[in-house]
């Protein structure tokens, strides 16, 4: 049940990322491609992890964690370089939630 709840949060995060990448796309299409790939990977790996067992499950959740961290870093970099004024609060909150759960379940 935990992963189903986090999966829904992942889908909302994907929507948030789609909105910010519209702005980032005016400056850096490569970063947009990387952010879309990383954020999509979070959703796909969480889903895949919920379908497998044992070490493979931890590995998928670990991959999802890496992609969530990459997503956060890419958006923070876009803010740092001036492509975005700030990371939207909802996106920051969702990423914090996703990362927190994935850290616990990937150990």
N, CA and C atoms as an extended XYZ file, in Angstrom:
321
Properties=species:S:1:pos:R:3:atomname:S:1:resname:S:1:resid:I:1 pbc="F F F"
N         0.835       -1.201        0.000 N   UNK     1
C         0.000        0.000        0.000 CA  UNK     1
C         0.868        1.249        0.000 C   UNK     1
N         1.986        1.193        0.710 N   UNK     2
C         2.904        2.329        0.751 CA  UNK     2
C         3.334        2.726       -0.650 C   UNK     2
N         3.726        1.746       -1.460 N   UNK     3
C         4.227        2.072       -2.786 CA  UNK     3
C         3.123        2.576       -3.697 C   UNK     3
N         1.905        2.131       -3.497 N   UNK     4
C         0.808        2.667       -4.304 CA  UNK     4
C         0.611        4.150       -4.007 C   UNK     4
N         0.705        4.517       -2.729 N   UNK     5
C         0.573        5.944       -2.379 CA  UNK     5
C         1.713        6.759       -2.978 C   UNK     5
N         2.926        6.242       -2.875 N   UNK     6
C         4.074        6.975       -3.412 CA  UNK     6
C         3.989        7.027       -4.939 C   UNK     6
N         3.427        6.010       -5.561 N   UNK     7
C         3.278        6.007       -7.017 CA  UNK     7
C         2.421        7.184       -7.464 C   UNK     7
N         1.329        7.429       -6.758 N   UNK     8
C         0.470        8.580       -7.103 CA  UNK     8
C         1.219        9.894       -6.954 C   UNK     8
N         2.040       10.003       -5.912 N   UNK     9
C         2.859       11.207       -5.715 CA  UNK     9
C         3.862       11.345       -6.864 C   UNK     9
N         4.401       10.216       -7.318 N   UNK    10
C         5.337       10.233       -8.451 CA  UNK    10
C         4.668       10.770       -9.712 C   UNK    10
N         3.433       10.371       -9.946 N   UNK    11
C         2.706       10.872      -11.125 CA  UNK    11
C         2.474       12.377      -11.026 C   UNK    11
N         2.150       12.864       -9.826 N   UNK    12
C         1.971       14.313       -9.636 CA  UNK    12
C         3.292       15.040       -9.847 C   UNK    12
N         4.390       14.454       -9.371 N   UNK    13
C         5.714       15.039       -9.575 CA  UNK    13
C         6.014       15.135      -11.071 C   UNK    13
N         5.639       14.105      -11.825 N   UNK    14
C         5.857       14.100      -13.272 CA  UNK    14
C         5.112       15.270      -13.929 C   UNK    14
N         3.888       15.537      -13.484 N   UNK    15
C         3.123       16.693      -13.990 CA  UNK    15
C         3.846       18.000      -13.661 C   UNK    15
N         4.344       18.107      -12.422 N   UNK    16
C         5.071       19.315      -12.012 CA  UNK    16
C         6.305       19.523      -12.881 C   UNK    16
N         7.044       18.444      -13.122 N   UNK    17
C         8.259       18.529      -13.937 CA  UNK    17
C         7.897       18.955      -15.359 C   UNK    17
N         6.800       18.419      -15.895 N   UNK    18
C         6.372       18.808      -17.247 CA  UNK    18
C         6.128       20.315      -17.324 C   UNK    18
N         5.549       20.887      -16.268 N   UNK    19
C         5.307       22.337      -16.264 CA  UNK    19
C         6.602       23.143      -16.222 C   UNK    19
N         7.541       22.752      -15.355 N   UNK    20
C         8.785       23.536      -15.276 CA  UNK    20
C         9.645       23.346      -16.512 C   UNK    20
N         9.579       22.172      -17.143 N   UNK    21
C        10.403       21.972      -18.334 CA  UNK    21
C         9.915       22.827      -19.500 C   UNK    21
N         8.650       23.248      -19.494 N   UNK    22
C         8.190       24.180      -20.532 CA  UNK    22
C         8.979       25.482      -20.455 C   UNK    22
N         9.293       25.929      -19.244 N   UNK    23
C        10.070       27.157      -19.045 CA  UNK    23
C        11.544       26.899      -19.365 C   UNK    23
N        12.081       25.797      -18.855 N   UNK    24
C        13.493       25.471      -19.065 CA  UNK    24
C        13.790       25.279      -20.551 C   UNK    24
N        12.810       24.776      -21.305 N   UNK    25
C        12.994       24.499      -22.740 CA  UNK    25
C        13.360       25.757      -23.524 C   UNK    25
N        12.999       26.929      -23.027 N   UNK    26
C        13.356       28.180      -23.705 CA  UNK    26
C        14.867       28.423      -23.638 C   UNK    26
N        15.550       27.746      -22.718 N   UNK    27
C        16.978       27.975      -22.493 CA  UNK    27
C        17.855       26.772      -22.813 C   UNK    27
N        17.368       25.555      -22.521 N   UNK    28
C        18.258       24.389      -22.539 CA  UNK    28
C        17.469       23.106      -22.822 C   UNK    28
N        17.435       22.733      -24.092 N   UNK    29
C        16.666       21.543      -24.471 CA  UNK    29
C        17.314       20.254      -23.976 C   UNK    29
N        18.642       20.229      -23.868 N   UNK    30
C        19.322       19.029      -23.363 CA  UNK    30
C        18.921       18.756      -21.917 C   UNK    30
N        18.888       19.813      -21.101 N   UNK    31
C        18.477       19.651      -19.702 CA  UNK    31
C        17.034       19.157      -19.628 C   UNK    31
N        16.189       19.669      -20.499 N   UNK    32
C        14.785       19.220      -20.530 CA  UNK    32
C        14.706       17.729      -20.826 C   UNK    32
N        15.475       17.268      -21.812 N   UNK    33
C        15.464       15.828      -22.148 CA  UNK    33
C        15.925       14.998      -20.953 C   UNK    33
N        16.960       15.468      -20.273 N   UNK    34
C        17.491       14.740      -19.119 CA  UNK    34
C        16.476       14.716      -17.968 C   UNK    34
N        15.822       15.850      -17.725 N   UNK    35
C        14.812       15.922      -16.657 CA  UNK    35
C        13.616       15.029      -16.963 C   UNK    35
N        13.205       15.001      -18.212 N   UNK    36
C        12.064       14.145      -18.582 CA  UNK    36
C        12.418       12.684      -18.417 C   UNK    36
N        13.638       12.313      -18.827 N   UNK    37
C        14.089       10.929      -18.697 CA  UNK    37
C        14.180       10.525      -17.221 C   UNK    37
N        14.791       11.385      -16.412 N   UNK    38
C        14.987       11.066      -14.994 CA  UNK    38
C        13.650       10.976      -14.257 C   UNK    38
N        12.774       11.945      -14.500 N   UNK    39
C        11.492       11.950      -13.777 CA  UNK    39
C        10.612       10.773      -14.211 C   UNK    39
N        10.649       10.431      -15.496 N   UNK    40
C         9.899        9.272      -15.974 CA  UNK    40
C        10.460        7.987      -15.372 C   UNK    40
N        11.776        7.933      -15.211 N   UNK    41
C        12.435        6.763      -14.626 CA  UNK    41
C        11.979        6.525      -13.188 C   UNK    41
N        11.698        7.599      -12.449 N   UNK    42
C        11.192        7.444      -11.078 CA  UNK    42
C         9.892        6.646      -11.115 C   UNK    42
N         8.965        7.093      -11.948 N   UNK    43
C         7.649        6.444      -12.046 CA  UNK    43
C         7.782        4.987      -12.501 C   UNK    43
N         8.565        4.763      -13.549 N   UNK    44
C         8.685        3.414      -14.106 CA  UNK    44
C         9.361        2.453      -13.134 C   UNK    44
N        10.410        2.912      -12.448 N   UNK    45
C        11.115        2.036      -11.508 CA  UNK    45
C        10.302        1.768      -10.244 C   UNK    45
N         9.526        2.742       -9.775 N   UNK    46
C         8.647        2.496       -8.626 CA  UNK    46
C         7.614        1.439       -9.003 C   UNK    46
N         7.045        1.574      -10.190 N   UNK    47
C         6.064        0.589      -10.651 CA  UNK    47
C         6.698       -0.790      -10.788 C   UNK    47
N         7.856       -0.849      -11.413 N   UNK    48
C         8.526       -2.134      -11.607 CA  UNK    48
C         8.921       -2.748      -10.261 C   UNK    48
N         9.392       -1.917       -9.341 N   UNK    49
C         9.795       -2.405       -8.024 CA  UNK    49
C         8.657       -3.046       -7.265 C   UNK    49
N         7.464       -2.526       -7.463 N   UNK    50
C         6.318       -3.075       -6.735 CA  UNK    50
C         5.917       -4.445       -7.276 C   UNK    50
N         6.456       -4.825       -8.432 N   UNK    51
C         6.080       -6.093       -9.071 CA  UNK    51
C         7.120       -7.196       -8.871 C   UNK    51
N         8.288       -6.844       -8.329 N   UNK    52
C         9.336       -7.855       -8.154 CA  UNK    52
C         9.627       -8.064       -6.674 C   UNK    52
N        10.500       -9.017       -6.358 N   UNK    53
C        10.765       -9.393       -4.970 CA  UNK    53
C        12.218       -9.173       -4.577 C   UNK    53
N        12.437       -9.101       -3.273 N   UNK    54
C        13.754       -9.201       -2.661 CA  UNK    54
C        14.750       -8.162       -3.195 C   UNK    54
N        15.947       -8.647       -3.586 N   UNK    55
C        17.021       -7.759       -4.022 CA  UNK    55
C        16.654       -6.967       -5.260 C   UNK    55
N        15.886       -7.593       -6.138 N   UNK    56
C        15.487       -6.887       -7.366 CA  UNK    56
C        14.576       -5.718       -7.025 C   UNK    56
N        13.727       -5.901       -6.029 N   UNK    57
C        12.840       -4.817       -5.600 CA  UNK    57
C        13.674       -3.651       -5.070 C   UNK    57
N        14.626       -3.974       -4.180 N   UNK    58
C        15.491       -2.918       -3.620 CA  UNK    58
C        16.271       -2.213       -4.725 C   UNK    58
N        16.723       -2.988       -5.701 N   UNK    59
C        17.483       -2.412       -6.811 CA  UNK    59
C        16.622       -1.430       -7.625 C   UNK    59
N        15.393       -1.831       -7.933 N   UNK    60
C        14.500       -0.936       -8.689 CA  UNK    60
C        14.227        0.341       -7.880 C   UNK    60
N        13.958        0.184       -6.586 N   UNK    61
C        13.707        1.361       -5.745 CA  UNK    61
C        14.966        2.224       -5.637 C   UNK    61
N        16.127        1.575       -5.626 N   UNK    62
C        17.384        2.325       -5.626 CA  UNK    62
C        17.559        3.115       -6.916 C   UNK    62
N        17.189        2.500       -8.037 N   UNK    63
C        17.243        3.207       -9.326 CA  UNK    63
C        16.283        4.388       -9.321 C   UNK    63
N        15.086        4.176       -8.770 N   UNK    64
C        14.099        5.257       -8.679 CA  UNK    64
C        14.638        6.394       -7.817 C   UNK    64
N        15.305        6.044       -6.719 N   UNK    65
C        15.905        7.046       -5.841 CA  UNK    65
C        16.947        7.863       -6.590 C   UNK    65
N        17.829        7.183       -7.311 N   UNK    66
C        18.849        7.892       -8.084 CA  UNK    66
C        18.221        8.852       -9.079 C   UNK    66
N        17.169        8.423       -9.729 N   UNK    67
C        16.488        9.273      -10.711 CA  UNK    67
C        15.772       10.445      -10.042 C   UNK    67
N        15.215       10.219       -8.855 N   UNK    68
C        14.561       11.319       -8.120 CA  UNK    68
C        15.600       12.358       -7.700 C   UNK    68
N        16.761       11.887       -7.244 N   UNK    69
C        17.838       12.812       -6.873 CA  UNK    69
C        18.337       13.581       -8.095 C   UNK    69
N        18.429       12.894       -9.223 N   UNK    70
C        18.845       13.544      -10.471 CA  UNK    70
C        17.819       14.589      -10.902 C   UNK    70
N        16.543       14.269      -10.770 N   UNK    71
C        15.481       15.220      -11.111 CA  UNK    71
C        15.607       16.473      -10.254 C   UNK    71
N        15.756       16.265       -8.937 N   UNK    72
C        15.880       17.412       -8.027 CA  UNK    72
C        17.105       18.258       -8.373 C   UNK    72
N        18.234       17.586       -8.623 N   UNK    73
C        19.472       18.309       -8.944 CA  UNK    73
C        19.331       19.107      -10.243 C   UNK    73
N        18.682       18.520      -11.233 N   UNK    74
C        18.502       19.219      -12.512 CA  UNK    74
C        17.673       20.481      -12.361 C   UNK    74
N        16.636       20.400      -11.539 N   UNK    75
C        15.789       21.579      -11.328 CA  UNK    75
C        16.533       22.608      -10.486 C   UNK    75
N        17.259       22.144       -9.465 N   UNK    76
C        18.070       23.075       -8.659 CA  UNK    76
C        19.118       23.756       -9.529 C   UNK    76
N        19.710       23.026      -10.471 N   UNK    77
C        20.690       23.607      -11.391 CA  UNK    77
C        20.028       24.655      -12.290 C   UNK    77
N        18.814       24.366      -12.762 N   UNK    78
C        18.084       25.322      -13.605 CA  UNK    78
C        17.799       26.614      -12.840 C   UNK    78
N        17.507       26.485      -11.549 N   UNK    79
C        17.297       27.666      -10.705 CA  UNK    79
C        18.623       28.408      -10.526 C   UNK    79
N        19.685       27.665      -10.227 N   UNK    80
C        20.995       28.274       -9.970 CA  UNK    80
C        21.495       29.078      -11.168 C   UNK    80
N        21.216       28.572      -12.372 N   UNK    81
C        21.732       29.213      -13.577 CA  UNK    81
C        20.762       30.267      -14.129 C   UNK    81
N        19.578       30.367      -13.492 N   UNK    82
C        18.642       31.425      -13.866 CA  UNK    82
C        17.581       31.052      -14.885 C   UNK    82
N        17.479       29.759      -15.223 N   UNK    83
C        16.418       29.341      -16.147 CA  UNK    83
C        15.049       29.413      -15.477 C   UNK    83
N        15.024       29.147      -14.176 N   UNK    84
C        13.789       29.179      -13.379 CA  UNK    84
C        14.019       30.126      -12.212 C   UNK    84
N        12.977       30.831      -11.811 N   UNK    85
C        13.090       31.722      -10.651 CA  UNK    85
C        13.252       30.902       -9.370 C   UNK    85
N        12.503       29.814       -9.260 N   UNK    86
C        12.544       28.972       -8.061 CA  UNK    86
C        11.920       27.630       -8.386 C   UNK    86
N        12.255       26.616       -7.574 N   UNK    87
C        11.559       25.345       -7.702 CA  UNK    87
C        10.188       25.529       -7.063 C   UNK    87
N         9.109       25.182       -7.765 N   UNK    88
C         7.780       25.315       -7.163 CA  UNK    88
C         7.692       24.516       -5.848 C   UNK    88
N         7.028       25.094       -4.854 N   UNK    89
C         6.923       24.463       -3.531 CA  UNK    89
C         6.324       23.061       -3.608 C   UNK    89
N         5.286       22.894       -4.425 N   UNK    90
C         4.637       21.573       -4.519 CA  UNK    90
C         5.621       20.528       -5.044 C   UNK    90
N         6.429       20.915       -6.034 N   UNK    91
C         7.412       19.986       -6.597 CA  UNK    91
C         8.488       19.666       -5.563 C   UNK    91
N         8.982       20.686       -4.852 N   UNK    92
C         9.997       20.460       -3.819 CA  UNK    92
C         9.461       19.494       -2.758 C   UNK    92
N         8.224       19.723       -2.340 N   UNK    93
C         7.599       18.890       -1.316 CA  UNK    93
C         7.411       17.457       -1.806 C   UNK    93
N         6.949       17.296       -3.037 N   UNK    94
C         6.755       15.948       -3.590 CA  UNK    94
C         8.069       15.210       -3.726 C   UNK    94
N         9.105       15.890       -4.210 N   UNK    95
C        10.412       15.242       -4.341 CA  UNK    95
C        10.958       14.843       -2.979 C   UNK    95
N        10.784       15.696       -1.972 N   UNK    96
C        11.254       15.369       -0.623 CA  UNK    96
C        10.551       14.105       -0.115 C   UNK    96
N         9.246       14.032       -0.339 N   UNK    97
C         8.455       12.869        0.082 CA  UNK    97
C         8.917       11.601       -0.646 C   UNK    97
N         9.027       11.692       -1.962 N   UNK    98
C         9.437       10.547       -2.782 CA  UNK    98
C        10.826       10.066       -2.359 C   UNK    98
N        11.766       10.996       -2.234 N   UNK    99
C        13.141       10.642       -1.869 CA  UNK    99
C        13.177       10.010       -0.476 C   UNK    99
N        12.423       10.580        0.458 N   UNK   100
C        12.391       10.036        1.819 CA  UNK   100
C        11.901        8.605        1.862 C   UNK   100
N        10.820        8.319        1.133 N   UNK   101
C        10.297        6.946        1.106 CA  UNK   101
C        11.286        6.016        0.403 C   UNK   101
N        11.836        6.462       -0.732 N   UNK   102
C        12.741        5.597       -1.489 CA  UNK   102
C        14.034        5.308       -0.740 C   UNK   102
N        14.511        6.261        0.053 N   UNK   103
C        15.700        5.994        0.872 CA  UNK   103
C        15.399        4.840        1.826 C   UNK   103
N        14.223        4.864        2.440 N   UNK   104
C        13.855        3.797        3.400 CA  UNK   104
C        13.684        2.439        2.716 C   UNK   104
N        12.997        2.399        1.597 N   UNK   105
C        12.671        1.099        0.994 CA  UNK   105
C        13.794        0.533        0.125 C   UNK   105
N        14.809        1.326       -0.195 N   UNK   106
C        15.885        0.816       -1.053 CA  UNK   106
C        17.060        0.295       -0.240 C   UNK   106
N        16.996        0.395        1.074 N   UNK   107
C        18.107       -0.082        1.914 CA  UNK   107
C        18.076       -1.581        2.082 C   UNK   107
